[in-house]
mmCIF file of C-alpha atoms in Angstrom:
data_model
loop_
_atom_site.group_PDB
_atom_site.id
_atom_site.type_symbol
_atom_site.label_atom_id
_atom_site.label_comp_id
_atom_site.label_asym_id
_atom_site.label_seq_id
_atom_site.Cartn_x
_atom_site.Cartn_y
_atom_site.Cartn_z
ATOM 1 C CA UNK J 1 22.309 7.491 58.499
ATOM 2 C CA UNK J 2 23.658 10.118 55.793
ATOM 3 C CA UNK J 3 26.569 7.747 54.947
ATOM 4 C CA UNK J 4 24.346 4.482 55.308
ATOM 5 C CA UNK J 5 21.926 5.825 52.271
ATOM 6 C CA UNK J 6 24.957 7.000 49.883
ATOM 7 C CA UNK J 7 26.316 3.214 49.940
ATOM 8 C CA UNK J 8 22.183 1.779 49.389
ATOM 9 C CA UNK J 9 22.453 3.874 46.305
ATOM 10 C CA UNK J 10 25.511 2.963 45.411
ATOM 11 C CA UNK J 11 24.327 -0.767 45.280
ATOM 12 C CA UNK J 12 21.297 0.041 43.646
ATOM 13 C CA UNK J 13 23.610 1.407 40.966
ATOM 14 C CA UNK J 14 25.912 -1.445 40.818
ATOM 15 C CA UNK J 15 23.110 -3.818 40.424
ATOM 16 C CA UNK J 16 21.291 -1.757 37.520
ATOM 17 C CA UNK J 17 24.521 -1.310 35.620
ATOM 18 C CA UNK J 18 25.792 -5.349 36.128
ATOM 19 C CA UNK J 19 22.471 -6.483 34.972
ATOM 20 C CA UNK J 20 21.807 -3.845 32.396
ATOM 21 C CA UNK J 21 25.027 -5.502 30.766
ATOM 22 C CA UNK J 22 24.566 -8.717 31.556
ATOM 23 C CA UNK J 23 20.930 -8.969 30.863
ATOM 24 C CA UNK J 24 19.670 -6.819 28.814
ATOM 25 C CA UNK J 25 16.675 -8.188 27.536
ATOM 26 C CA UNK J 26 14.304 -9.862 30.856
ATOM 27 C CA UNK J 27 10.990 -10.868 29.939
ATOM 28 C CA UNK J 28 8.301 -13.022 31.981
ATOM 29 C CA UNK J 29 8.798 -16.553 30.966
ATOM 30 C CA UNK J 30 4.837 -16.776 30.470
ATOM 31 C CA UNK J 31 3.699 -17.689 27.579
ATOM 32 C CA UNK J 32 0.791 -15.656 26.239
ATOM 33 C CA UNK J 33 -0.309 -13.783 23.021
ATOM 34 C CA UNK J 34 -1.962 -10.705 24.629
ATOM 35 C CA UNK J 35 -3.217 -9.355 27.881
ATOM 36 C CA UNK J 36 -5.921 -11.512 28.866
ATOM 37 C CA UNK J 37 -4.190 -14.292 28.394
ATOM 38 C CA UNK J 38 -0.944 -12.866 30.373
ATOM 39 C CA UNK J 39 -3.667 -12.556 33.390
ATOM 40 C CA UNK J 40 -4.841 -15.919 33.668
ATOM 41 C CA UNK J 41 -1.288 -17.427 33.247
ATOM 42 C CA UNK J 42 -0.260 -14.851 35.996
ATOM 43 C CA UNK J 43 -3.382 -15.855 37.988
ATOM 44 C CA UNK J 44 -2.405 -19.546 37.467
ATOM 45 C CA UNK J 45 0.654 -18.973 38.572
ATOM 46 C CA UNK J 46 0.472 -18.250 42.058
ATOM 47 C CA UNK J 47 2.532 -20.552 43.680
ATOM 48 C CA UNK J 48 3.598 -22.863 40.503
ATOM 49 C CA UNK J 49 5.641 -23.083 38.184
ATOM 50 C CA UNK J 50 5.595 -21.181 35.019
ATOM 51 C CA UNK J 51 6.714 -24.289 33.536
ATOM 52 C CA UNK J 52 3.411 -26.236 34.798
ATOM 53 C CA UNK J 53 1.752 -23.298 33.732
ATOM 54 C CA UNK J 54 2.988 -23.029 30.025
ATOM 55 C CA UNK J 55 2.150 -26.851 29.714
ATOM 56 C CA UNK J 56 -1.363 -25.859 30.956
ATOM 57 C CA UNK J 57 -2.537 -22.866 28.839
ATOM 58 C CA UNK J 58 -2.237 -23.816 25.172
ATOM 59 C CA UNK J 59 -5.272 -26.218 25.911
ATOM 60 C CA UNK J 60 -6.937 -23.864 27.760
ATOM 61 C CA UNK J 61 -6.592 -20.732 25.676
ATOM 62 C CA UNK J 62 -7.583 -23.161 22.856
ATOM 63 C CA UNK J 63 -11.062 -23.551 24.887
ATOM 64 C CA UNK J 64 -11.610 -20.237 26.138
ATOM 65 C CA UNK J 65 -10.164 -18.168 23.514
ATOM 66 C CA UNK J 66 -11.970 -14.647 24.732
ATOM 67 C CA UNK J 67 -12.983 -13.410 28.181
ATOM 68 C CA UNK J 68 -16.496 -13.853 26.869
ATOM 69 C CA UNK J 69 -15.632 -17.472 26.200
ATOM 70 C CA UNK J 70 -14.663 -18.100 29.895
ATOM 71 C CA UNK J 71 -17.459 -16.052 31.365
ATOM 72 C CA UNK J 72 -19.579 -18.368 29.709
ATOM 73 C CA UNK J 73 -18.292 -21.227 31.079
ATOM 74 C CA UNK J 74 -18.089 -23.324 34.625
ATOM 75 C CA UNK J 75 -15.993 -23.684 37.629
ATOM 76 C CA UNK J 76 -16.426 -27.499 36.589
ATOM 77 C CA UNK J 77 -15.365 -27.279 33.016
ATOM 78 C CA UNK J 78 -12.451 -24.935 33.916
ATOM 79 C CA UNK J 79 -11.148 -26.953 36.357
ATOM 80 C CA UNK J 80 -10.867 -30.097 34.246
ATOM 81 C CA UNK J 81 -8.065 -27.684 32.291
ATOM 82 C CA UNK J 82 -6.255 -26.465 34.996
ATOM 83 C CA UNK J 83 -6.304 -29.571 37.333
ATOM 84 C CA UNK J 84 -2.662 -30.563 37.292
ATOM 85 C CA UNK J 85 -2.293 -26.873 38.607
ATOM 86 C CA UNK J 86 -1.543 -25.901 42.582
ATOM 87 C CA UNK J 87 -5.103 -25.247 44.172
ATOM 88 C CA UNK J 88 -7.113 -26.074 40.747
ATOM 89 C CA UNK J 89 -10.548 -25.314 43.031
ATOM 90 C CA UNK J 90 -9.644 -21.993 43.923
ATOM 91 C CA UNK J 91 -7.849 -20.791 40.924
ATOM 92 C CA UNK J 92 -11.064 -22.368 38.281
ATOM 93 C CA UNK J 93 -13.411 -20.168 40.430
ATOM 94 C CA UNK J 94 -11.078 -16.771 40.465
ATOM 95 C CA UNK J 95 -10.370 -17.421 36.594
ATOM 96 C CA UNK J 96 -14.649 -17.807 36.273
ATOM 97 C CA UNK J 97 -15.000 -14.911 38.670
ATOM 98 C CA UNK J 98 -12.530 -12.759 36.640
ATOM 99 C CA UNK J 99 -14.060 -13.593 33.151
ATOM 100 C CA UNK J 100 -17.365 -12.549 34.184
ATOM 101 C CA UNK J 101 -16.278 -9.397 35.813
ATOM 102 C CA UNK J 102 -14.216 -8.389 32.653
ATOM 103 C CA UNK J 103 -17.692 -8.856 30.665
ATOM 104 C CA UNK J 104 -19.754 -7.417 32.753
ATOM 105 C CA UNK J 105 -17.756 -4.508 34.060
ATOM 106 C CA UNK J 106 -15.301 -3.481 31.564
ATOM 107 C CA UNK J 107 -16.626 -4.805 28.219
ATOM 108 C CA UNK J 108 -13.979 -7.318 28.018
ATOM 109 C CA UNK J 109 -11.201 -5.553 27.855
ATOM 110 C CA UNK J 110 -8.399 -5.531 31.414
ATOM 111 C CA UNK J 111 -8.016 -2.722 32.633
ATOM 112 C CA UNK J 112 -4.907 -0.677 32.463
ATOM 113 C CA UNK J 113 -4.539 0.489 36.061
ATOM 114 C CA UNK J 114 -4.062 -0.957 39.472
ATOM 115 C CA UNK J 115 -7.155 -0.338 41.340
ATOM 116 C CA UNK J 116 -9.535 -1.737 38.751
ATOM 117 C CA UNK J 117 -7.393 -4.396 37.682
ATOM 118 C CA UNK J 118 -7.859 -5.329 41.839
ATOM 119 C CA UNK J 119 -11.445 -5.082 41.381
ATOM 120 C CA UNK J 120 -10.876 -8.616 39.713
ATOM 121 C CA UNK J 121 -11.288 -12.140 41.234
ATOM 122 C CA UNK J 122 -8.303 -13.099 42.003
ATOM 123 C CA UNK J 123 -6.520 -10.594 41.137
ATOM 124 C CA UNK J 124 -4.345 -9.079 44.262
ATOM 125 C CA UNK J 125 -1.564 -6.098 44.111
ATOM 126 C CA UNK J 126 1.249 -8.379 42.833
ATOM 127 C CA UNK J 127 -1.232 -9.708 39.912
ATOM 128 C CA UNK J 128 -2.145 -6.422 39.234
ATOM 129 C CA UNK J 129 1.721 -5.315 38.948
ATOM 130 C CA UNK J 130 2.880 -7.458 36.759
ATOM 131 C CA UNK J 131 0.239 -6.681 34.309
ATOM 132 C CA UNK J 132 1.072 -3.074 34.696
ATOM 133 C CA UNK J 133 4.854 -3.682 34.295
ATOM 134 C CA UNK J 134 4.474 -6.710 31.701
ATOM 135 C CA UNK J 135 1.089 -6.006 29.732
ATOM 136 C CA UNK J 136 1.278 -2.253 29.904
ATOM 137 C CA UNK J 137 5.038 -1.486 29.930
ATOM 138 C CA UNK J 138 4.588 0.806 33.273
ATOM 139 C CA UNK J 139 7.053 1.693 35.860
ATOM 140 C CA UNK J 140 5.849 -1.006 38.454
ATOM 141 C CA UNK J 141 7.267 -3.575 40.923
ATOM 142 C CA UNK J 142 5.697 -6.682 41.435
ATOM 143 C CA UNK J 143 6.883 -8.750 44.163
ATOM 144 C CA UNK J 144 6.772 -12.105 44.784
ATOM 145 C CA UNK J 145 8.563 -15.120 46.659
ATOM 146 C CA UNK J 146 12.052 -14.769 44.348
ATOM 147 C CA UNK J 147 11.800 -10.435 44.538
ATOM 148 C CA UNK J 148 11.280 -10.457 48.256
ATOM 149 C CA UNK J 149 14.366 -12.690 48.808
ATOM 150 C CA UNK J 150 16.972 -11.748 46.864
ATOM 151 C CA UNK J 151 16.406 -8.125 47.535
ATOM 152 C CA UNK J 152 16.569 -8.408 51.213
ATOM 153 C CA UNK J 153 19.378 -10.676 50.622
ATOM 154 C CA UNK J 154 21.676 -8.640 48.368
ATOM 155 C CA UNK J 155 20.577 -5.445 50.911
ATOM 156 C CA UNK J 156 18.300 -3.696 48.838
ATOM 157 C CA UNK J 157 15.659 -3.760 51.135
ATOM 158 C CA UNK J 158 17.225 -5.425 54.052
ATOM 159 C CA UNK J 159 14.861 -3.549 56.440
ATOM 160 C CA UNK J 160 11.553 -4.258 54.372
ATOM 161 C CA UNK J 161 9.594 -6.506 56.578
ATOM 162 C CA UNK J 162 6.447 -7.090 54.265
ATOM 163 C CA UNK J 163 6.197 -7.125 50.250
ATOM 164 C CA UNK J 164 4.393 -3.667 50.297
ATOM 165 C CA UNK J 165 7.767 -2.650 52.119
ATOM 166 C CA UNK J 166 9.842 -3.806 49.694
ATOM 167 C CA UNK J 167 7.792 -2.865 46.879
ATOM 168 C CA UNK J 168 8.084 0.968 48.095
ATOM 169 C CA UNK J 169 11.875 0.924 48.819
ATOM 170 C CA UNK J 170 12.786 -0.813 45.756
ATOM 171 C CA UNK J 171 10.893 1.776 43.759
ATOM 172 C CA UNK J 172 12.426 4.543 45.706
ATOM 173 C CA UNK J 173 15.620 3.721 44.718
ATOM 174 C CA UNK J 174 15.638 2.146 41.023
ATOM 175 C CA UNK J 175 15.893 4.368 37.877
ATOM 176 C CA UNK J 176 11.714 4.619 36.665
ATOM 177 C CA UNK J 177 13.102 3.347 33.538
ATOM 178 C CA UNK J 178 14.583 0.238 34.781
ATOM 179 C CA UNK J 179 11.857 -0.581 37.203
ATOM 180 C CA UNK J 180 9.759 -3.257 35.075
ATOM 181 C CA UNK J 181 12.906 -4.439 34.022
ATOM 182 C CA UNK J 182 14.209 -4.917 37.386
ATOM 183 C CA UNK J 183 11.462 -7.074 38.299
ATOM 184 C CA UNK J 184 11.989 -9.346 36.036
ATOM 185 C CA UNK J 185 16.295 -9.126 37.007
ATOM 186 C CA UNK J 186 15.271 -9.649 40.205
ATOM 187 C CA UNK J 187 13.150 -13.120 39.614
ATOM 188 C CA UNK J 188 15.369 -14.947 37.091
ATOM 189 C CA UNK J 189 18.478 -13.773 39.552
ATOM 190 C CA UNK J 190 16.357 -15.621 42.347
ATOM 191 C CA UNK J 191 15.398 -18.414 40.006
ATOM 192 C CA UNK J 192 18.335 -19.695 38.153
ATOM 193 C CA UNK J 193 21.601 -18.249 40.859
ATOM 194 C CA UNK J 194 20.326 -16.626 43.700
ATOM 195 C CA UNK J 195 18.494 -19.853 44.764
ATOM 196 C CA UNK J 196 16.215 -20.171 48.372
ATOM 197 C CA UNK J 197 17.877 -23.158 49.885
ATOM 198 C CA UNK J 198 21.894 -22.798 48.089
ATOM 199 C CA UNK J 199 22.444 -19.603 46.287
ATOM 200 C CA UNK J 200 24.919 -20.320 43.814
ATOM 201 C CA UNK J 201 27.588 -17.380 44.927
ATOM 202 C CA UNK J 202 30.552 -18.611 42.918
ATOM 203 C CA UNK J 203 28.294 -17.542 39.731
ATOM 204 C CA UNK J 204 27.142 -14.518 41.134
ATOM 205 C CA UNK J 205 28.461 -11.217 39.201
ATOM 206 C CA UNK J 206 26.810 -9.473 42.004
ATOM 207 C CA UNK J 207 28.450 -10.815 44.820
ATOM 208 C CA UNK J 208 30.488 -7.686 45.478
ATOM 209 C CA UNK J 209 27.889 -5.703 46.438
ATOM 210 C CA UNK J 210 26.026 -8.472 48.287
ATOM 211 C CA UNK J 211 25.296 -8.404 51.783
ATOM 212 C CA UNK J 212 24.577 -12.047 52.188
ATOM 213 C CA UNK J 213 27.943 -13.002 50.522
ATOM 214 C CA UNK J 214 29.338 -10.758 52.542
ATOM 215 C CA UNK J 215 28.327 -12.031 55.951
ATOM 216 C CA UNK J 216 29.121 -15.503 54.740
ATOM 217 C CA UNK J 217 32.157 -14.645 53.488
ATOM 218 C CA UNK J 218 33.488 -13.175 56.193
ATOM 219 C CA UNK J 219 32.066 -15.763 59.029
ATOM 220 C CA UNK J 220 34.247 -18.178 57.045
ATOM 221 C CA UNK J 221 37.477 -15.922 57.248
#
């Protein structure tokens, strides 16, 4: 077990120092001006593409400029600028839901920390995350589709079972310095290389210290 932790940490240093060099600078690929709008694109975002959802906002934020703007609004009129959007129903009334609630219960302003930002329609622990590690620059580890994959697939968390797991472990084990950033590693990795269906190994600069690449490597040997 003793030995079995040194080499998890060892990886976990190998993959902070190859992507501290190799990139550097790893920002959401949002667009958005300031927190509110970071929180509906991250709300719209839920299973779509920040592409679809940076061709979506500029019309919307146009219309609904404010939180008080959207509180004031409908599920109706919302949805007729998010409707090329996955799940335009659901995500109109969370966006109307969370409007109102930042009027009514924090003056228009989101919150800074995870439990109220949770209080918010819509608004789950991997919402709340990113806004902590994006809006607010804080140590935090949101995890999503791409996170939960390539960690357990490099061996990061190969034992994590649920996101919650893997949020914990990869936490644990990252630099607090690095942790927002690693998010972010993490997701473009998955993204653009490390990809669900064919992970593109022969461009990987981590496949060294990658468990996956490792098993595959050595079934074909």
């Amino acid at each position: 077990m003793k030995e079995y932790k040194i080499k998890l940490q060892q990886k976990y240093d190998a993959f902070v120092v190859h992507f501290s060099e190799h990139m550097p600078i790893a920002e959401s690929e949002l667009h958005y001006e300031n927190s509110y709008q970071l929180l509906v694109a991250v709300i719209l975002s839920a299973q779509c593409t920040d592409k679809r959802v940076n061709m979506t906002t500029p019309a919307l934020f146009g219309r609904f400029p404010t939180p008080q703007d959207m509180a004031a609004s409908t599920v109706e009129e919302i949805y007729t600028y998010i409707k090329s959007i996955s799940y335009p129903n659901n995500k109109a009334k969370n966006l109307l839901g969370m409007a109102q609630t930042l009027v009514g219960d924090f003056n228009g302003v989101v919150p800074n920390n995870l439990e109220d930002l949770q209080k918010l329609p819509g608004v789950g622990r991997k919402t709340a995350n990113v806004m902590m590690a994006v809006a607010f620059d804080q140590p935090a580890m949101p995890v999503d589709t791409h996170v939960f994959r390539v960690s357990n697939r490099i061996g990061l968390t190969k034992n994590s079972k649920n996101v919650l797991e893997t949020e914990k472990t990869l936490v644990a084990h990252l630099p607090k310095a690095v942790i927002s950033k690693a998010h972010h590693w993490l997701i473009l990795h998955g993204r653009y290389v490390c990809l669900a269906r064919k992970p593109k190994c022969e461009d990987c600069g981590i496949r060294g210290i990658c468990d996956f690449y490792g098993k595959t490597n050595n079934t074909k040997s």
